[in-house]
Short mmCIF file of C-alpha atoms and ligand atoms in Angstrom, two decimals:
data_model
loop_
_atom_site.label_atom_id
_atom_site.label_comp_id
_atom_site.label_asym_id
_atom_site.label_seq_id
_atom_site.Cartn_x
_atom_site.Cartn_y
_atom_site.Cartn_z
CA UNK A 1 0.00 0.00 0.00
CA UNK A 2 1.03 3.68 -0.97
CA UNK A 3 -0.27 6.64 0.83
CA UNK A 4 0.01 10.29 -0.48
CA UNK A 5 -0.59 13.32 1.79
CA UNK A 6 -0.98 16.49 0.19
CA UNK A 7 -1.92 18.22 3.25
CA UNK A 8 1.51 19.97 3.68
CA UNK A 9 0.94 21.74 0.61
CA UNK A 10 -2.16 23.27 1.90
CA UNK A 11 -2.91 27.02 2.88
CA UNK A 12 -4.72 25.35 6.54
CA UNK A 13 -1.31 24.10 7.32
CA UNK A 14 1.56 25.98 6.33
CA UNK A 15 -0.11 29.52 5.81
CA UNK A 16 -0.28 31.88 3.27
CA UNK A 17 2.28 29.97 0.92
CA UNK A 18 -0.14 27.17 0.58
CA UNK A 19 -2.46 25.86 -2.09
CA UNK A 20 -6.05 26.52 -1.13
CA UNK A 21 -8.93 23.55 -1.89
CA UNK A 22 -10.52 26.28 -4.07
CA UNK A 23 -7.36 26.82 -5.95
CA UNK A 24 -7.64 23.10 -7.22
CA UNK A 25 -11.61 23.44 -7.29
CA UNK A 26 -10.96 26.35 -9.63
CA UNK A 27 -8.58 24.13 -11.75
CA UNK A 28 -11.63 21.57 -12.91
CA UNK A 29 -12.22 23.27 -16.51
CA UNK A 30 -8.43 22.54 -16.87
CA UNK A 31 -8.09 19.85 -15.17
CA UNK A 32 -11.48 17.83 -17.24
CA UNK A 33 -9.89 18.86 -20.48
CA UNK A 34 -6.43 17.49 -19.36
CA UNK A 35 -8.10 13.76 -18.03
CA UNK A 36 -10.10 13.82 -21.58
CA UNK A 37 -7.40 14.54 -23.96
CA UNK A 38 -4.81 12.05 -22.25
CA UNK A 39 -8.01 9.13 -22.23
CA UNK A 40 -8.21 9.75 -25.55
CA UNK A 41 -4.92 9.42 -26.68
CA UNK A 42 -4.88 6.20 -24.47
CA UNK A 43 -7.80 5.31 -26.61
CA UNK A 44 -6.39 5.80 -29.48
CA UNK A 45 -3.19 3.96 -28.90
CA UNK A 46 -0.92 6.89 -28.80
CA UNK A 47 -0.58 7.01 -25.13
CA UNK A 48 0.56 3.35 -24.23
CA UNK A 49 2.38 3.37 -21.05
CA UNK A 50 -0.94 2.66 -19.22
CA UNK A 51 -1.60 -0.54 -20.89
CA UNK A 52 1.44 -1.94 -20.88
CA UNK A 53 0.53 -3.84 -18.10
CA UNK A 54 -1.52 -5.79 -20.02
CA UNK A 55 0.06 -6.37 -23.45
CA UNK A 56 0.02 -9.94 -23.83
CA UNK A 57 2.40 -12.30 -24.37
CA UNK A 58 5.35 -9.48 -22.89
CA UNK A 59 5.93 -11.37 -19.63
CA UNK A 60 6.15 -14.63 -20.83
CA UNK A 61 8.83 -13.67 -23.56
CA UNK A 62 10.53 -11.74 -20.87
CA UNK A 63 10.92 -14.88 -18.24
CA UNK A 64 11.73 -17.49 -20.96
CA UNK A 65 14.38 -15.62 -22.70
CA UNK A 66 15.79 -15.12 -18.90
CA UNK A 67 15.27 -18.31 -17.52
CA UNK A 68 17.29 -19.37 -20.75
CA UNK A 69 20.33 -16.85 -20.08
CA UNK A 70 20.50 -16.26 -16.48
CA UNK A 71 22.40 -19.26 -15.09
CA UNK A 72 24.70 -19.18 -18.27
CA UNK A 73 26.05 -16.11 -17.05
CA UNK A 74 28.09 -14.54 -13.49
CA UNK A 75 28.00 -11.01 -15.13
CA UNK A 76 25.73 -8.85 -16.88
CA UNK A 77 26.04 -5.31 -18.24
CA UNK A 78 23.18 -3.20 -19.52
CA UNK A 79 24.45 -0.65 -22.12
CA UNK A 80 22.63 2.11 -22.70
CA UNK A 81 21.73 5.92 -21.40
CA UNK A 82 18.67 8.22 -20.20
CA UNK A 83 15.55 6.27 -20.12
CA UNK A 84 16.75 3.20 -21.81
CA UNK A 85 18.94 3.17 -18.30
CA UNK A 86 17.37 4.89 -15.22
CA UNK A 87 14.32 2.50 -14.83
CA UNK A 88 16.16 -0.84 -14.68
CA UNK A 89 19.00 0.74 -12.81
CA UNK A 90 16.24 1.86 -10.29
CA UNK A 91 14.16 -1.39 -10.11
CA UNK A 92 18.08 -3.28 -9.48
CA UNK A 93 19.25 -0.58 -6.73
CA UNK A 94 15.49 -1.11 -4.93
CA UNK A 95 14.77 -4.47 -5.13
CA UNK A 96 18.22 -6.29 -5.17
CA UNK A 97 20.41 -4.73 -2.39
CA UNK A 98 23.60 -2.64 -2.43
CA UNK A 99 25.81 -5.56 -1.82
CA UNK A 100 24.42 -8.09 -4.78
CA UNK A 101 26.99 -7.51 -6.54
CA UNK A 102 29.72 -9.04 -3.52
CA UNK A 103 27.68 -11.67 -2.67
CA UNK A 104 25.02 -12.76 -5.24
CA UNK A 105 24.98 -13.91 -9.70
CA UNK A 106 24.49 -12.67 -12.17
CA UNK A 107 26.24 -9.60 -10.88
CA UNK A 108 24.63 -6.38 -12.54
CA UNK A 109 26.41 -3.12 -14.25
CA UNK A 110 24.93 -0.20 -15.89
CA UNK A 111 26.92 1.80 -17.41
CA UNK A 112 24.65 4.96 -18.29
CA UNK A 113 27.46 7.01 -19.57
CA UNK A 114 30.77 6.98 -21.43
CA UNK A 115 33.32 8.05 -18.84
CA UNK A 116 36.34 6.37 -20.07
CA UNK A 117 38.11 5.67 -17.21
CA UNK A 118 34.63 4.22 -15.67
CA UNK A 119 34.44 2.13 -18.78
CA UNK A 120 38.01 0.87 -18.70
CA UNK A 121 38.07 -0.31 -14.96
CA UNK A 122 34.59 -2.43 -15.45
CA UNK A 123 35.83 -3.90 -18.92
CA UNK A 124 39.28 -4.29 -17.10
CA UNK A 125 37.51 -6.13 -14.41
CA UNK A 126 35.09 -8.70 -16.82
CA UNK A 127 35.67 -12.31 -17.81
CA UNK A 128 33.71 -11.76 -21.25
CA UNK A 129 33.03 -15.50 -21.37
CA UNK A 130 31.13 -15.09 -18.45
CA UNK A 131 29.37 -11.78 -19.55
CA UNK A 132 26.40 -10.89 -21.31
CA UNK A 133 25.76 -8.05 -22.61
CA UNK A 134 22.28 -6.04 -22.98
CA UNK A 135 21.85 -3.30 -25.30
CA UNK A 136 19.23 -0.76 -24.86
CA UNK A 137 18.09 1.72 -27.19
CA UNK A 138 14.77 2.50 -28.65
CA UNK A 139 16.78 4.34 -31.56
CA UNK A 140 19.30 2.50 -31.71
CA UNK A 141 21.35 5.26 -32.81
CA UNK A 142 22.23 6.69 -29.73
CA UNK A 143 26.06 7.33 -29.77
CA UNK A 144 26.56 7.13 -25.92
CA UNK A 145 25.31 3.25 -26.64
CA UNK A 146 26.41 2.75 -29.52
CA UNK A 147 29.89 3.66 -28.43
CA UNK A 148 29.88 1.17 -25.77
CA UNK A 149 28.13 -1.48 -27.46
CA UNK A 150 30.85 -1.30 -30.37
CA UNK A 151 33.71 -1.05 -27.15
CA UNK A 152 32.18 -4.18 -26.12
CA UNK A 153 31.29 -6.33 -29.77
CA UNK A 154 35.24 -5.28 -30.13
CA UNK A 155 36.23 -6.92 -27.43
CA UNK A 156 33.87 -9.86 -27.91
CA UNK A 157 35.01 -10.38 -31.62
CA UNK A 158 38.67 -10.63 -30.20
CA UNK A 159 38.15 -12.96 -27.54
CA UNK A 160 34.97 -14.99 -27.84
CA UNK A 161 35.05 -15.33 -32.18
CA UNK A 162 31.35 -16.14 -33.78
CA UNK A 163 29.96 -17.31 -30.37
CA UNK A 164 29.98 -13.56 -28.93
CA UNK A 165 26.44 -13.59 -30.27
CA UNK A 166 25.41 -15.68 -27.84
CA UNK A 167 26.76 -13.11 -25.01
CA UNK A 168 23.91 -10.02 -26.57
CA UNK A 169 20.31 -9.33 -26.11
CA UNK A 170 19.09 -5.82 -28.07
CA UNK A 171 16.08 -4.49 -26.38
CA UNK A 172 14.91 -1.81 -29.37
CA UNK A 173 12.03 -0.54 -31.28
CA UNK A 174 10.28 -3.72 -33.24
CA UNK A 175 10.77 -2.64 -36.17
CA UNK A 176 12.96 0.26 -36.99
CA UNK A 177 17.07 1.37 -36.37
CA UNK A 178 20.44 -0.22 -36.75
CA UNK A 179 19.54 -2.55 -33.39
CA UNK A 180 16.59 -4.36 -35.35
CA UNK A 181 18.52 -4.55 -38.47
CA UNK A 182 21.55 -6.02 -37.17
CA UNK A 183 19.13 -8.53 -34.81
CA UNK A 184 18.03 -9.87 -37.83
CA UNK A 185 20.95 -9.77 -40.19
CA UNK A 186 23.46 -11.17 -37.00
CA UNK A 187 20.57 -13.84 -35.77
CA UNK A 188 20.56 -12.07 -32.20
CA UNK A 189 18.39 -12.29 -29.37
CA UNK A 190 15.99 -9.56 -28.99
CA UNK A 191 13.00 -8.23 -27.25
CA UNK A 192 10.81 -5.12 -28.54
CA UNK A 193 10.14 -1.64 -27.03
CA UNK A 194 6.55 -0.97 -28.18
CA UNK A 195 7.18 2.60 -30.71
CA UNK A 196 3.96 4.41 -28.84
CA UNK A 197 6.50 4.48 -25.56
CA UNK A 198 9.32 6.80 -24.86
CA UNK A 199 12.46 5.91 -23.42
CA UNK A 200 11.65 7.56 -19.85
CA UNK A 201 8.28 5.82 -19.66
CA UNK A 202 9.47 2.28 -21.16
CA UNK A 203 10.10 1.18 -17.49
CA UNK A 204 7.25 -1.19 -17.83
CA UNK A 205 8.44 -2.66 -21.01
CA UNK A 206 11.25 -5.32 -21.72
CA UNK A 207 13.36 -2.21 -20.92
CA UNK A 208 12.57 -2.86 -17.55
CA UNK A 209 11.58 -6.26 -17.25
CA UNK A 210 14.20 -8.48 -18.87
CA UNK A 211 16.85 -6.90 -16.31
CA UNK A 212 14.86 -7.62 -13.56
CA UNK A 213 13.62 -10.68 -14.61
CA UNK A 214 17.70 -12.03 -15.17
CA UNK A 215 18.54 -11.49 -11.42
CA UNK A 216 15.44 -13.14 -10.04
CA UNK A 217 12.72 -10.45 -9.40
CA UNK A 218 9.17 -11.09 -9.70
CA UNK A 219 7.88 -9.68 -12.69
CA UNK A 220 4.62 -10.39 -12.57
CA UNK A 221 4.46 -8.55 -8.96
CA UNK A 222 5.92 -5.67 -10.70
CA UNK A 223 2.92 -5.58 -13.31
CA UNK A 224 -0.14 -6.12 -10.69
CA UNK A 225 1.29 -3.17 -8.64
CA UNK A 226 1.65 -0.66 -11.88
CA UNK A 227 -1.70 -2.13 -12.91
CA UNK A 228 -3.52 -1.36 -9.58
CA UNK A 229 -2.01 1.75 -9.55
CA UNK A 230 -3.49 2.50 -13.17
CA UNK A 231 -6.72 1.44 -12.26
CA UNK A 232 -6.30 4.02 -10.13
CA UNK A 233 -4.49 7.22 -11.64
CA UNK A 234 -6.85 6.81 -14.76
CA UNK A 235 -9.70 8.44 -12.68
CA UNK A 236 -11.09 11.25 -13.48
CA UNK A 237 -11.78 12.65 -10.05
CA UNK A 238 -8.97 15.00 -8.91
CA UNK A 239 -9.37 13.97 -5.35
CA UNK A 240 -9.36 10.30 -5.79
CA UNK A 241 -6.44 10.60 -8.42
CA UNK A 242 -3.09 10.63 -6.23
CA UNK A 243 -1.07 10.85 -9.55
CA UNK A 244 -3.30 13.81 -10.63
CA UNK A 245 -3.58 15.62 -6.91
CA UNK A 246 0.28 15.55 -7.50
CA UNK A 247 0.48 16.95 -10.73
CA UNK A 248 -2.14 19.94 -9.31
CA UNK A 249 -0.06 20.57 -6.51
CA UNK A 250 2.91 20.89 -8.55
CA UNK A 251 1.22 22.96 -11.06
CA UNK A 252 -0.50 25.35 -8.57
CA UNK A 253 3.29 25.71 -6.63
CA UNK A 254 4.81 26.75 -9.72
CA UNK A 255 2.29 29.56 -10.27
CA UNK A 256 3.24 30.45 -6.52
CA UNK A 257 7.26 30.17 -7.35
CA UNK A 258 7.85 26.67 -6.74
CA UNK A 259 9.97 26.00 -9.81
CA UNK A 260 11.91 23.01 -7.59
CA UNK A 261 10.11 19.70 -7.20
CA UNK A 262 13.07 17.89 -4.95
CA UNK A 263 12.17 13.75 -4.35
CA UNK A 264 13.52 12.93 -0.90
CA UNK A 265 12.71 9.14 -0.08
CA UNK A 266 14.18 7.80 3.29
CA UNK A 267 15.32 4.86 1.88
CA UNK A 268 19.20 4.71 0.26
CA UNK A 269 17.53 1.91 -1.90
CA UNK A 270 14.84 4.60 -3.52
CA UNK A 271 17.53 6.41 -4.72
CA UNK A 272 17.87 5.36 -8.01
CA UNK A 273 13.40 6.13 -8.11
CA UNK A 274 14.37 9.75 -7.13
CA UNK A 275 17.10 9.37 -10.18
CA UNK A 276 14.27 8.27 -12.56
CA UNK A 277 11.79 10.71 -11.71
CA UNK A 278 14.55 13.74 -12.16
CA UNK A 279 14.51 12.54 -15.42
CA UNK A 280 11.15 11.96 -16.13
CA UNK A 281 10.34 15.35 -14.98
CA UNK A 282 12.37 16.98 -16.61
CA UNK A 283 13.04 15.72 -19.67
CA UNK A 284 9.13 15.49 -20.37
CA UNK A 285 7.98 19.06 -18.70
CA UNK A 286 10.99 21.17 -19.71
CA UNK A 287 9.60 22.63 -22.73
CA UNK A 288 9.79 25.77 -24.69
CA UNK A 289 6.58 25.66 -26.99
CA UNK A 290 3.37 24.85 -25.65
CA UNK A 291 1.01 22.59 -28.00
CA UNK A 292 -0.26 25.22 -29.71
CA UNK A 293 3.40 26.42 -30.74
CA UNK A 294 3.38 29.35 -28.38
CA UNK A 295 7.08 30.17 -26.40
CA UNK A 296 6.50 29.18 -22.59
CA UNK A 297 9.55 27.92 -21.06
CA UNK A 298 7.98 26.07 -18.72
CA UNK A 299 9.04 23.05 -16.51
CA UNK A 300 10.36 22.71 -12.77
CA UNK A 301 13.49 21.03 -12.09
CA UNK A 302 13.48 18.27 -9.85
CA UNK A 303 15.92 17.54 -7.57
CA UNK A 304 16.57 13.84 -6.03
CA UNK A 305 18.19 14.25 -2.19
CA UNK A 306 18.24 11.53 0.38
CA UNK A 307 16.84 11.05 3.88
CA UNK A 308 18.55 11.55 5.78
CA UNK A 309 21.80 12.04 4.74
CA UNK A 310 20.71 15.59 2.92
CA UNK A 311 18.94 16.91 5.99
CA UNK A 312 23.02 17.37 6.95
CA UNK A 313 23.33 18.98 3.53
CA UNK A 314 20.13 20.27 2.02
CA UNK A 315 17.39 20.76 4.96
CA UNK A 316 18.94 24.06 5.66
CA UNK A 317 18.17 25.78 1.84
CA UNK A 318 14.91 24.05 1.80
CA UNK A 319 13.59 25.32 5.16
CA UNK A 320 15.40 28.98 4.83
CA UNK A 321 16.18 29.59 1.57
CA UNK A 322 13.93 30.92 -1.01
CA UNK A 323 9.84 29.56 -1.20
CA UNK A 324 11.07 27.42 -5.05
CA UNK A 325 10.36 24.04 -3.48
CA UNK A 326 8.10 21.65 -3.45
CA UNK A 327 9.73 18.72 -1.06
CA UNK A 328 8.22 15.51 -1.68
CA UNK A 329 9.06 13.43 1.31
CA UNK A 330 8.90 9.15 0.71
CA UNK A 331 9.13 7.14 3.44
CA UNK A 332 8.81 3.93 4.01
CA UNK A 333 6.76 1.68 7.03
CA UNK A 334 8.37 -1.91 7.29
CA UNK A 335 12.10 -1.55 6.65
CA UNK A 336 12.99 -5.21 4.92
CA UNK A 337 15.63 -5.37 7.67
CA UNK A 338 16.53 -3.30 10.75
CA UNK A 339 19.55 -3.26 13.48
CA UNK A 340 18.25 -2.84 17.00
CA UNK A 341 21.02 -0.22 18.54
CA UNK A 342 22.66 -2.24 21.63
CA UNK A 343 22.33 -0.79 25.12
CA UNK A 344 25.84 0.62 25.08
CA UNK A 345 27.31 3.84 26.76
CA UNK A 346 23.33 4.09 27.80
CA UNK A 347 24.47 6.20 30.95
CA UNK A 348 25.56 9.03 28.85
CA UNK A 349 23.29 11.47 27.91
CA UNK A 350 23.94 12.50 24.71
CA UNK A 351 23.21 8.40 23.55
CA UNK A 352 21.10 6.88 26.62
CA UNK A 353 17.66 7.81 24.42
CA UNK A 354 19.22 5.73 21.53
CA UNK A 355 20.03 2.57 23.49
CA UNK A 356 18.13 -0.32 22.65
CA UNK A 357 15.85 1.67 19.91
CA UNK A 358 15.54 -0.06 16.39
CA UNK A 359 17.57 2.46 13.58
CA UNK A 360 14.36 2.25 11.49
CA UNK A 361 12.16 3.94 14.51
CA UNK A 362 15.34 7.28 14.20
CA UNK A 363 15.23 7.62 10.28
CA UNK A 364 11.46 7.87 10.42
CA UNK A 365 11.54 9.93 13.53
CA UNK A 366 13.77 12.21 11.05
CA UNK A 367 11.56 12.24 8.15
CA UNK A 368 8.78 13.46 10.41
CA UNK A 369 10.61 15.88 12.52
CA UNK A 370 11.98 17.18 8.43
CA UNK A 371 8.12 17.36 7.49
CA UNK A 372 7.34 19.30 10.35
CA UNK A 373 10.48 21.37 10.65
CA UNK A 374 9.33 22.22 6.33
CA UNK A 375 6.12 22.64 7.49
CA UNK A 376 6.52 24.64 10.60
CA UNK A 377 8.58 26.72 7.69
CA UNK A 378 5.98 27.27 5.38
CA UNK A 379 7.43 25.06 2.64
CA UNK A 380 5.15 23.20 0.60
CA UNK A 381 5.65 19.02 1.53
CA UNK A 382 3.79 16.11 0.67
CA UNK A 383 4.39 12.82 1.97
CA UNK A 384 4.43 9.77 0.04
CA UNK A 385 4.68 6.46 2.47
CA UNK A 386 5.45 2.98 1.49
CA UNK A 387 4.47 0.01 3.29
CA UNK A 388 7.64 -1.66 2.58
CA UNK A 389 9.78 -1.53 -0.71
CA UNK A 390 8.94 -4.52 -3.25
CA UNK A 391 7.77 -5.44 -6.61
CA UNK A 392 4.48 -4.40 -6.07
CA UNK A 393 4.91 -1.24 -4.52
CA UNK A 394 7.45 -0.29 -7.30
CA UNK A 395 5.77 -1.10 -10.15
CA UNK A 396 2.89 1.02 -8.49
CA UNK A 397 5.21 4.12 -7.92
CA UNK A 398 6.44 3.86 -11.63
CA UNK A 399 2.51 4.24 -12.80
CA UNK A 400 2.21 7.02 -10.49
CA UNK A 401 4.90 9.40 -11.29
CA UNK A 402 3.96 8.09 -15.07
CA UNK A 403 0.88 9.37 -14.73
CA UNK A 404 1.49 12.55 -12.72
CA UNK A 405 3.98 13.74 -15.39
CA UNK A 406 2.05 13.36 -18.50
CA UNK A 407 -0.92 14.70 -16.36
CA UNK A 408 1.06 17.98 -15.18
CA UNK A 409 2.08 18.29 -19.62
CA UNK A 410 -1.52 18.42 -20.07
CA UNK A 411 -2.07 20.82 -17.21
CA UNK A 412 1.00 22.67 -19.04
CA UNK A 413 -0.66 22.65 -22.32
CA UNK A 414 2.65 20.81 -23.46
CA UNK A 415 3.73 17.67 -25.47
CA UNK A 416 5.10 15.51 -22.30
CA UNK A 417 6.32 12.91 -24.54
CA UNK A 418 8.72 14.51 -26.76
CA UNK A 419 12.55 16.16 -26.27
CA UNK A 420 13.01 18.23 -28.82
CA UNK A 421 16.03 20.17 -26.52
CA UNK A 422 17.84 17.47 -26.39
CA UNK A 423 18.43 17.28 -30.30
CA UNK A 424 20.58 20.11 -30.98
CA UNK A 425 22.97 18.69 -28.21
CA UNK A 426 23.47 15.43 -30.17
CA UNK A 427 23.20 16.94 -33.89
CA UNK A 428 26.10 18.73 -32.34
CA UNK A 429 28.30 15.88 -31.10
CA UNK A 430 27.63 13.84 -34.69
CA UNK A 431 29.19 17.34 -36.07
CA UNK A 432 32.44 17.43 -33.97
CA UNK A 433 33.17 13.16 -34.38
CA UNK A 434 32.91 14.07 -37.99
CA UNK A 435 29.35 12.15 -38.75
CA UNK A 436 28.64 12.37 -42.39
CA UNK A 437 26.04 15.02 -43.26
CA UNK A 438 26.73 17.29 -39.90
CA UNK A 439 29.70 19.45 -40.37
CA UNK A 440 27.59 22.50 -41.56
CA UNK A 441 26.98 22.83 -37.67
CA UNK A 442 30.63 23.57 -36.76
CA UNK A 443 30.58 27.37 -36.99
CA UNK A 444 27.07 27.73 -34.39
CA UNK A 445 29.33 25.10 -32.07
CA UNK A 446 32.60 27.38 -32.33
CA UNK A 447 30.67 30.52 -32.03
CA UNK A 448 28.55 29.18 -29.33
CA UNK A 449 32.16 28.37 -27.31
CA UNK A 450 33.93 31.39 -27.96
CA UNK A 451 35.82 33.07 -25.42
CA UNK A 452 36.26 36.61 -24.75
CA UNK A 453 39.26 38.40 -23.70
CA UNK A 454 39.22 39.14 -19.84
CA UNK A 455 36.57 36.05 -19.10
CA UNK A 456 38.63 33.34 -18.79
CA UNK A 457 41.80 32.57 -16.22
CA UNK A 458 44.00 29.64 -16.32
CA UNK A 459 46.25 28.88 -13.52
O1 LIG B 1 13.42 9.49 -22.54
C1 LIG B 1 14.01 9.52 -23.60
O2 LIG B 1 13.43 9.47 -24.69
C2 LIG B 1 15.52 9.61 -23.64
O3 LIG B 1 16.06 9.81 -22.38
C3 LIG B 1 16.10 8.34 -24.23
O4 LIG B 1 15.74 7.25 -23.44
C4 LIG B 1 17.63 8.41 -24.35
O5 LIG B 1 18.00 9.54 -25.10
C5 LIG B 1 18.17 7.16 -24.99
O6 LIG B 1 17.55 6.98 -26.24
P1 LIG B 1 17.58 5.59 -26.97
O7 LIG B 1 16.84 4.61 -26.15
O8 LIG B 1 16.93 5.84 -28.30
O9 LIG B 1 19.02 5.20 -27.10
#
């Protein structure tokens, strides 16, 4: 179970920087329109991330092609970058432990970027006879994955001759890019990213599933938590709609200055979540035309920070520093383990009141003295608890934050699902490593970095 409490966001309990019921009353024309255009697209199949949870045959393919790999192999690495990355890396760091990889096979690695010396020590460190290797794009033409899946076909080629095919699963788009082609022309196993999903929502696809289905997790608990959850954020009822109360909140704080949405769970093992949602947030709000091709600039930036590490770190901005925040606070009820703290020094003051107290009752004592410390502040919080982190609860959480982002584009008037920023960016890098057809872009990249006399110092 997953409960979400707006009330800290409210005018009746942190004062005149809150969000009054009438503000979100007031919202309904908006609000209707934005339920009834998203339905529709869902109707019409261009909205799929809601249904994935019942496309059939997905989970089956998933667990068979696993079943088949998983013992063959100690290690596996998961190329790939952005959303193709952040979900599975987020449903591994939640549901398997920090210390799989010392203890437990297949050992996991995602390597979500191209930092050389990061990719040298992990190919330094792999026995590629033992290693498979799982390439994600939707494109396929990606050059942060295509980089590394070329490092690693090199170094297959080399050392493992015509059987490194046997050591690569492509998880791409069913029909289109280089992935699909070469699937077919190089007889390689592959799973399909339906086209109607983005990367950052394709959690709930093979993109998601096929990781977590190769180091044992429960698949199928994954999918009846999203799907419970969708019966649920496909309401049309604001107040029975957590994923939608969300999106209001969010959407009313950023008319009131609240261009921060920071994703604090008390959990090191949500971390990775927070991760995902950064991106989701951003990369699907962040826009500068609105649908109907007007300049808006529009988006808040999230923010991931940890309980309660960043109350030694953070807490301090977010309580006195300027009213941009929204702090969504996750906690969770039933740690899966605990440490009770042994009655020892408990005659000295400053530790007596910790002796013999479990460390889960202190880090949710924290997370409610931060709430009410915000709160006591003025800052808007909401409070998302967990009953305990598993399958069900994160496939549930995916569908929410799913829901409340392509909810709040609607509420923005604003494609969610596209990234047209993020083009230029890469049109640039195919210019400056010389791709055919993209050196006309050099001049706007060297005028762009210019430097002017006076504004830069080397020492
Ligand atoms: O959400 C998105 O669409 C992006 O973050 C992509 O996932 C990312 O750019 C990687 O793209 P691809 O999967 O095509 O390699």
């Amino acid at each position: 179970m997953i409960r979400f409490d707006f009330s800290g966001t409210t005018k009746e309990v942190i004062g005149v920087n809150g969000i009054a019921r009438e503000d979100i009353d007031i919202l309904a024309p908006l609000t209707k329109k934005a339920h009834e255009s998203l339905m529709k697209a869902r109707t019409e199949g261009n909205v799929l991330f809601y249904d994935l949870v019942e496309m059939p045959g997905v989970l089956e393919e998933v667990e068979a092609m696993a079943s088949e790999l998983s013992s063959s192999f100690t290690d596996v690495v998961h190329l790939g970058i952005g959303g193709s990355s952040l979900g599975p890396k987020a449903i591994f760091s939640a549901l398997k432990g920090p210390f799989h990889n010392h203890t437990s096979s297949p050992r996991m690695f995602f390597l979500d970027n191209i930092d050389p010396e990061y990719m040298t020590s992990l190919f330094d460190m792999l026995s590629l006879k033992d290693t498979l290797f799982v390439v994600v794009s939707k494109s396929g033409a990606t050059a942060e994955t295509a980089s590394q899946f070329m490092t690693a076909l090199g170094f297959m080629r080399d050392m493992l001759g015509e059987t490194y095919k046997n050591h690569l699963v492509f998880i791409t788009d069913p029909n289109k890019g280089i992935l699909r082609r070469l699937a077919g022309e190089l007889n390689i196993r592959s799973l399909a990213i339906p086209p109607e999903v983005g990367g950052r929502f394709s959690v709930l696809t093979p993109v998601g599933l096929f990781p977590a289905a190769l180091c044992g997790l429960d698949i199928n608990a994954l999918m009846s938590g999203a799907k419970k959850m969708r019966d649920r954020v496909t309401k049309g009822n604001v107040f029975e709609n957590p994923a939608y109360l969300f999106s209001c909140v969010h959407f009313l704080g950023s008319k009131k200055g609240a261009n921060i949405s920071v994703l604090m769970p008390y959990s090191n093992a949500l971390y990775d979540i927070a991760d995902w949602y950064r991106q989701l947030w951003a990369e699907s709000l962040g826009k500068r035309y609105s649908i109907d091709s007007k300049e808006v600039f529009t988006g808040q930036t999230p923010v991931k920070a940890l309980g309660a590490t960043d109350q030694h770190s953070q807490v301090q901005l977010y309580r006195e520093g300027p009213f941009d925040k929204i702090i969504n606070i996750m906690t969770v009820d039933r740690y899966r383990s605990d440490i009770t703290i042994p009655d020892v020094l408990g005659d000295i003051d400053e530790f007596s009141y910790l002796a013999s107290r479990r460390i889960s009752e202190l880090i949710k004592a924290e997370a409610r003295a931060t709430m009410a410390s915000l709160i006591d502040a003025g800052r808007m919080t909401t409070h998302i608890s967990l009953d305990t982190i598993d399958e069900e609860t994160l496939g549930a959480l995916f569908m929410f934050f799913e829901a409340a982002t392509a909810f709040m584009g609607c509420l923005l008037k604003i494609n969610p699902f596209d990234q047209p920023g993020v083009e230029l960016g890469k049109h640039f890098t195919f210019s400056l490593m010389g791709r055919q057809g993209f050196s006309g872009l050099r001049k706007g990249i060297d005028s762009n970095l210019r430097t002017l006399p006076g504004m830069n110092i080397e020492i």
